[in-house]
Coordinates of C-alpha atoms and ligand atoms in Angstrom, one line a residue:
L1 CA 191.3 70.1 42.7
P2 CA 193.8 72.2 40.7
L3 CA 194.9 75.3 42.6
H4 CA 193.2 77.7 40.3
A5 CA 189.9 76.1 41.2
L6 CA 190.4 77.1 44.8
L7 CA 188.7 80.5 45.1
N8 CA 189.0 81.4 48.8
L9 CA 190.8 80.6 52.0
D10 CA 188.2 78.1 53.1
D11 CA 188.7 76.2 49.8
I12 CA 192.4 76.2 50.5
E13 CA 191.8 74.7 53.9
K14 CA 189.5 72.0 52.6
E15 CA 192.0 71.0 49.9
G16 CA 194.9 71.1 52.3
T17 CA 192.9 68.9 54.7
K18 CA 192.4 66.3 52.0
R19 CA 196.2 66.1 51.3
I20 CA 197.8 66.0 54.7
S21 CA 197.9 63.3 57.4
K22 CA 195.2 63.2 60.0
K23 CA 197.8 63.9 62.7
A24 CA 199.0 67.1 60.9
W25 CA 195.4 68.2 60.3
A26 CA 194.6 67.7 64.0
Y27 CA 197.6 69.7 65.0
Y28 CA 197.0 72.6 62.6
F29 CA 193.2 72.8 63.0
S30 CA 193.2 72.5 66.7
A31 CA 192.5 75.2 69.2
A32 CA 192.2 75.3 73.0
D33 CA 189.3 73.8 74.9
D34 CA 186.0 74.5 73.0
H35 CA 187.4 76.5 70.1
I36 CA 185.4 79.6 71.3
S37 CA 188.3 82.1 70.6
K38 CA 189.2 80.5 67.3
E39 CA 185.7 80.9 66.0
H40 CA 185.2 84.4 67.6
N41 CA 188.4 85.6 65.9
N42 CA 186.9 85.3 62.5
R43 CA 183.3 86.1 63.4
V44 CA 184.2 89.5 64.9
F45 CA 185.2 90.9 61.4
K46 CA 181.7 90.1 60.1
D47 CA 180.2 92.6 62.6
I48 CA 182.3 95.5 61.4
I49 CA 180.4 97.3 58.7
M50 CA 182.2 98.9 55.7
R51 CA 181.5 102.6 54.8
P52 CA 182.5 102.8 51.1
R53 CA 182.9 106.2 49.5
V54 CA 181.8 106.4 45.9
F55 CA 182.6 108.6 42.9
V56 CA 186.3 108.2 43.4
D57 CA 188.9 107.3 40.7
V58 CA 190.1 103.8 41.7
T59 CA 191.7 102.8 38.4
K60 CA 195.0 102.3 40.3
C61 CA 195.4 100.8 43.7
D62 CA 198.7 100.4 45.6
T63 CA 198.9 98.0 48.6
S64 CA 202.6 98.5 49.2
T65 CA 203.6 99.7 52.7
T66 CA 206.4 99.5 55.1
I67 CA 206.9 97.2 58.1
L68 CA 209.6 98.4 60.6
G69 CA 210.7 100.7 57.8
Y70 CA 211.2 97.9 55.2
K71 CA 209.3 98.1 52.0
V72 CA 206.8 95.3 51.3
N73 CA 204.2 94.8 48.5
S74 CA 201.4 94.2 51.0
P75 CA 200.6 94.5 54.7
I76 CA 199.7 90.7 54.7
Y77 CA 202.3 88.5 56.2
V78 CA 202.8 84.8 57.2
S79 CA 202.6 84.3 61.0
P80 CA 205.0 81.9 62.7
A81 CA 203.5 78.5 62.7
A82 CA 205.4 75.4 63.7
M83 CA 206.2 72.2 61.7
A84 CA 205.5 73.1 58.1
R85 CA 206.9 69.9 56.9
L86 CA 204.1 68.0 58.4
A87 CA 202.1 69.5 55.5
H88 CA 204.5 69.2 52.6
P89 CA 208.3 68.6 52.1
D90 CA 208.6 72.2 50.7
G91 CA 208.3 73.2 54.4
E92 CA 209.2 76.7 55.6
H93 CA 211.6 77.1 52.7
G94 CA 208.6 76.7 50.3
I95 CA 206.7 79.3 52.3
A96 CA 209.8 81.6 52.0
K97 CA 209.9 81.3 48.2
A98 CA 206.2 82.0 48.0
C99 CA 206.6 85.1 50.2
A100 CA 209.4 86.2 47.9
N101 CA 207.2 86.0 44.9
Y102 CA 204.5 88.1 46.6
G103 CA 206.9 90.5 48.3
V104 CA 205.5 89.8 51.8
M105 CA 207.0 89.3 55.2
Q106 CA 207.4 85.8 56.8
I107 CA 208.0 85.3 60.5
V108 CA 209.6 81.9 61.0
S109 CA 208.6 79.8 64.0
N110 CA 211.1 78.8 66.8
N111 CA 209.6 75.3 66.2
A112 CA 210.2 75.3 62.4
S113 CA 210.9 71.9 60.8
M114 CA 213.9 73.2 58.9
T115 CA 217.0 75.2 60.1
P116 CA 217.0 79.0 60.0
E117 CA 219.8 78.7 57.4
Q118 CA 217.9 76.4 55.1
I119 CA 214.8 78.5 55.2
V120 CA 216.4 81.7 53.9
E121 CA 218.6 80.0 51.4
G122 CA 218.7 81.9 48.1
A123 CA 216.5 84.7 49.5
S124 CA 217.3 88.2 48.2
P125 CA 218.4 90.9 50.7
E126 CA 215.1 92.7 50.2
Q127 CA 213.1 89.9 51.5
L128 CA 211.8 90.5 55.1
F129 CA 212.1 87.7 57.7
G130 CA 211.6 87.7 61.4
W131 CA 212.7 84.9 63.7
Q132 CA 210.2 83.9 66.4
V133 CA 211.5 82.7 69.8
Y134 CA 210.2 80.5 72.6
V135 CA 212.7 81.0 75.3
Q136 CA 213.9 77.6 76.7
N137 CA 214.5 76.7 80.3
D138 CA 217.9 75.8 79.2
R139 CA 218.8 79.4 78.2
T140 CA 221.9 78.3 76.3
K141 CA 219.7 76.7 73.6
T142 CA 218.0 80.1 73.1
E143 CA 221.3 82.0 73.4
D144 CA 222.8 79.7 70.7
M145 CA 219.9 80.5 68.5
F146 CA 220.3 84.3 69.0
C147 CA 223.9 83.8 67.9
R148 CA 222.9 82.0 64.7
I149 CA 220.2 84.6 63.9
N150 CA 222.7 87.5 64.5
A151 CA 225.0 85.9 61.9
M152 CA 222.1 86.1 59.4
R153 CA 221.0 89.6 60.3
D154 CA 220.9 90.6 56.7
R155 CA 218.0 88.1 56.4
Y156 CA 216.3 88.0 59.8
K157 CA 215.6 91.6 60.7
F158 CA 214.0 91.1 64.1
I159 CA 213.2 88.7 67.0
C160 CA 209.6 88.0 67.6
L161 CA 209.1 87.0 71.2
T162 CA 205.8 85.1 71.8
L163 CA 204.3 85.7 75.2
D164 CA 200.8 84.3 75.1
A165 CA 201.8 80.7 75.7
P166 CA 204.0 80.3 78.7
V167 CA 202.4 76.8 78.8
P168 CA 200.6 75.2 75.9
G169 CA 196.8 75.4 75.6
K170 CA 194.7 72.3 76.1
R171 CA 194.2 71.1 72.5
E172 CA 192.2 68.0 72.7
L173 CA 192.1 67.5 68.9
D174 CA 195.9 67.5 68.8
E175 CA 196.1 65.1 71.7
R176 CA 193.6 62.7 70.0
G177 CA 195.4 63.0 66.7
S178 CA 198.7 61.9 68.3
I179 CA 197.4 58.8 70.1
D180 CA 197.6 56.5 67.1
N181 CA 200.5 58.2 65.5
N182 CA 203.1 59.2 68.1
E183 CA 206.1 59.9 65.9
V184 CA 208.5 62.3 67.5
V185 CA 208.8 65.9 66.3
E186 CA 212.0 67.9 66.2
A187 CA 212.1 71.7 66.3
A188 CA 214.9 74.1 65.1
G189 CA 214.9 76.3 68.1
N190 CA 214.2 73.5 70.7
P191 CA 216.4 70.6 70.0
G192 CA 215.1 67.7 72.1
A193 CA 211.5 68.9 71.9
G194 CA 210.3 65.4 71.1
K195 CA 211.8 63.9 74.3
R196 CA 208.7 64.8 76.4
P197 CA 208.1 61.8 78.7
G198 CA 204.9 60.1 77.7
G199 CA 204.8 61.8 74.2
G200 CA 201.5 63.8 74.0
G201 CA 200.1 66.0 71.2
V202 CA 202.4 67.7 68.8
G203 CA 201.9 71.0 70.7
Q204 CA 202.7 69.4 74.1
Q205 CA 205.9 67.9 72.7
L206 CA 207.0 71.2 71.1
F207 CA 206.4 73.1 74.4
F208 CA 208.5 70.6 76.4
G209 CA 211.3 72.6 78.0
T210 CA 209.8 76.0 77.2
A211 CA 210.3 78.7 79.9
A212 CA 207.3 79.9 81.9
D213 CA 209.3 82.5 83.9
L214 CA 209.6 85.3 81.4
N215 CA 208.8 88.8 82.7
W216 CA 208.8 92.5 81.9
K217 CA 211.8 93.2 84.2
E218 CA 214.4 90.7 83.2
T219 CA 213.7 89.2 79.8
L220 CA 214.2 92.2 77.5
P221 CA 217.5 93.2 79.1
W222 CA 218.7 89.5 78.8
I223 CA 217.8 89.5 75.1
A224 CA 219.6 92.8 74.6
K225 CA 222.8 91.2 76.0
H226 CA 222.6 88.6 73.2
T227 CA 221.3 90.5 70.2
D228 CA 220.8 94.1 69.2
L229 CA 218.1 93.1 66.8
P230 CA 214.8 94.8 67.4
V231 CA 212.1 92.9 69.3
V232 CA 208.5 92.4 68.4
L233 CA 206.3 91.1 71.2
K234 CA 203.6 88.7 70.1
G235 CA 200.4 87.7 71.9
L236 CA 199.4 90.9 73.6
Q237 CA 195.7 91.0 74.5
T238 CA 195.1 94.1 76.6
H239 CA 195.7 97.8 76.1
E240 CA 197.6 97.8 79.5
D241 CA 200.2 95.4 78.1
V242 CA 200.5 97.3 74.8
Y243 CA 201.1 100.5 76.8
L244 CA 203.9 98.7 78.8
A245 CA 205.4 97.4 75.6
A246 CA 205.6 100.9 74.2
Q247 CA 207.6 101.9 77.2
H248 CA 210.3 99.5 76.0
A249 CA 210.8 101.3 72.6
P250 CA 213.2 101.5 70.9
Q251 CA 214.2 97.9 71.7
V252 CA 210.6 96.9 71.2
K253 CA 209.5 98.2 67.8
A254 CA 206.2 96.4 67.3
V255 CA 203.6 94.3 69.1
I256 CA 201.3 91.6 67.6
L257 CA 197.8 91.6 69.0
S258 CA 197.0 87.9 69.0
N259 CA 195.4 85.1 71.0
H260 CA 197.5 82.5 69.1
G261 CA 194.7 81.6 66.8
G262 CA 192.7 80.5 69.9
R263 CA 195.3 77.9 70.7
A264 CA 196.6 79.1 74.0
M265 CA 193.7 80.1 76.4
D266 CA 190.2 79.8 75.2
T267 CA 187.6 82.6 75.5
T268 CA 190.2 85.3 75.1
S269 CA 189.9 88.5 73.1
P270 CA 190.1 88.6 69.3
A271 CA 192.8 91.1 68.2
I272 CA 190.2 93.6 66.9
Y273 CA 188.9 94.2 70.5
T274 CA 192.4 94.9 71.7
L275 CA 192.9 97.2 68.8
L276 CA 189.7 99.1 69.7
E277 CA 190.9 99.3 73.4
I278 CA 194.1 100.9 72.3
R279 CA 192.3 103.5 70.2
K280 CA 190.3 104.4 73.3
Y281 CA 192.7 104.2 76.2
C282 CA 196.2 104.8 74.8
P283 CA 196.1 106.0 71.2
E284 CA 199.5 107.6 71.6
V285 CA 201.2 104.1 71.3
F286 CA 200.4 104.1 67.6
D287 CA 203.2 106.8 67.3
K288 CA 205.7 104.8 69.4
I289 CA 205.5 101.3 68.1
E290 CA 203.8 99.4 65.2
I291 CA 200.7 97.4 65.9
W292 CA 200.3 94.2 63.9
I293 CA 197.4 91.7 64.4
D294 CA 196.6 88.1 63.5
G295 CA 193.8 85.5 64.1
G296 CA 190.9 84.6 62.0
I297 CA 191.9 86.5 58.8
K298 CA 190.2 84.8 55.9
R299 CA 189.1 87.6 53.6
G300 CA 190.4 90.8 52.0
T301 CA 187.7 92.7 53.9
D302 CA 189.1 91.3 57.2
V303 CA 192.6 92.7 56.2
V304 CA 191.3 96.1 55.2
K305 CA 189.1 96.5 58.4
A306 CA 192.2 95.8 60.6
L307 CA 194.2 98.4 58.6
C308 CA 191.4 101.0 58.9
L309 CA 191.6 100.6 62.7
G310 CA 195.3 101.2 62.8
A311 CA 197.0 97.8 62.2
K312 CA 200.2 98.2 60.2
A313 CA 200.4 94.5 59.2
V314 CA 198.1 91.6 59.2
G315 CA 199.1 87.9 59.7
V316 CA 197.8 84.6 58.6
G317 CA 198.7 81.4 60.4
R318 CA 196.7 78.3 59.5
A319 CA 196.2 79.6 55.9
G320 CA 199.9 79.3 55.2
L321 CA 200.1 75.7 56.4
F322 CA 196.9 74.6 54.6
G323 CA 198.2 76.4 51.5
L324 CA 201.4 74.3 51.8
G325 CA 199.3 71.2 52.3
A326 CA 197.2 72.0 49.2
G327 CA 200.1 72.3 46.9
G328 CA 203.5 73.0 48.5
Q329 CA 205.1 76.4 47.5
A330 CA 202.5 76.9 44.8
G331 CA 199.7 76.3 47.3
V332 CA 201.0 79.1 49.5
E333 CA 201.3 81.3 46.4
R334 CA 197.7 80.6 45.5
M335 CA 196.7 81.5 49.1
L336 CA 198.6 84.8 49.0
E337 CA 197.2 85.6 45.5
I338 CA 193.6 85.1 46.7
L339 CA 194.0 87.3 49.8
Q340 CA 196.0 89.9 48.0
T341 CA 193.5 90.1 45.1
E342 CA 190.6 90.4 47.6
T343 CA 192.4 93.1 49.5
T344 CA 193.0 95.2 46.4
A345 CA 189.4 94.8 45.3
T346 CA 188.1 95.8 48.8
M347 CA 190.2 98.9 48.8
R348 CA 188.9 100.0 45.4
L349 CA 185.3 99.3 46.3
L350 CA 185.9 101.4 49.4
G351 CA 187.2 104.3 47.4
A352 CA 190.8 104.1 48.7
T353 CA 193.8 103.6 46.4
S354 CA 196.7 103.4 48.9
I355 CA 197.3 102.1 52.4
P356 CA 197.9 105.5 54.0
E357 CA 194.4 106.6 53.0
L358 CA 192.8 103.9 55.1
G359 CA 191.4 105.0 58.4
P360 CA 188.5 104.6 60.8
K361 CA 186.1 106.7 58.7
Y362 CA 185.7 103.7 56.4
V363 CA 184.3 101.4 59.1
N364 CA 181.4 101.3 61.5
T365 CA 182.4 99.4 64.6
R366 CA 179.3 100.1 66.7
K367 CA 178.4 96.5 66.9
V368 CA 181.8 95.5 68.3
E369 CA 182.4 98.4 70.7
R370 CA 182.6 97.3 74.3
D371 CA 181.8 98.9 77.7
Ligands
LIG401 C1 200.7 78.6 65.5 N1 201.1 79.8 66.1 C2 202.4 80.0 66.6 N2 202.8 81.1 67.1 C3 204.0 81.3 67.5 O1 204.4 82.4 67.9 N3 204.9 80.3 67.4 C4 204.6 79.1 66.9 O2 205.5 78.2 66.8 C5 203.3 78.9 66.5 N4 202.9 77.7 66.0 C6 201.7 77.5 65.4 C7 201.3 76.3 64.9 C8 200.1 76.2 64.3 C9 199.7 74.9 63.6 C10 199.1 77.2 64.3 C11 197.8 77.1 63.6 C12 199.5 78.4 64.9 C13 200.1 80.9 66.1 C14 200.2 81.8 64.8 O3 201.4 82.5 64.8 C15 199.1 82.8 64.7 O4 199.1 83.6 65.9 C16 197.7 82.2 64.5 O5 197.8 81.0 63.7 C17 196.8 83.2 63.8 O6 195.5 82.7 63.7 P1 195.0 82.0 62.3 O7 195.5 82.9 61.2 O8 195.5 80.6 62.3 O9 193.5 82.1 62.5

């Protein structure tokens, strides 16, 4: 199908699926165990009810906002997701060019299939990138990467440290997909990733050599020794950990509420529940650090609900990869166009014309409130 005939993110996923290898599909689509978290991530948004206000002039609507103080056209961003070139030769650089055209942030995966230099080639200084890190057992590999990112600090404005996967989740689809097709994968931030004895799923290969000993006490000071870039902690799933993260401001400037798209541990909390916990138990953290979320975002209404509950930015993972599969850079642009158009329409139907106006008064969360 031509890209203009794809009308929503499910259409993009179907078209992307048709055009990529079975192995790539299995890696992208997969989630841990029984896919409970993956499905819950999306379903939870459907149980939040909108409370639109009418009789409001919505002729104009502005979705621009700031992320870590940088201006972006939209709070939507592309989450770090490994191995974009399994979908299309445009790879992470194609995603970067699409993000440039929509004025949105991109967080690049430690396990990107292109080098950090290639990905930002030709980017304007205004474009916002973050570099995601999986710390390696061989710390010199990660220290070398900090060094490279420091040298490109006019492009990569922060380090995103992913914490929800000290070990990979059990992704059976990915393991099955790799049984017939066991070509080795190579990752920018983990040279030698594909050397896992016995091969395994793409995920298992990429996690080979990744450290499981990170902790609150030692890891942030170690990072501070190697880079003074701000840190964004990804994969927080409880208000207790978000509270702890806020104690590490100003080094830590944001957290991403995420269960890794359901790919790490199954039956974990969708980000929205954690967001509601924060509102209840430690609302003061909203003034100390930014709260971003990802997981299961498919519609403009999902984006706007997260923003109403206090999220500053909202990420999409699989949608970027399937967009790339559906049509390279142009497919990612179509994905962003759809989500951005839906988000603007949702805001106008809600009676809100700018991001700062959004707040909890626009949503009824009774059905998803816990305890
Ligand atoms: C991911 N994700 C991820 N996260 C991360 O911090 N580093 C990584 O390298 C990857 N790699 C990765 C690969 C693939 C194929 C997927 C689908 C996901 C997780 C990602 O950043 C994000 O948290 C989820 O994808 C969000 O959920 P949705 O939007 O896919 O539902």
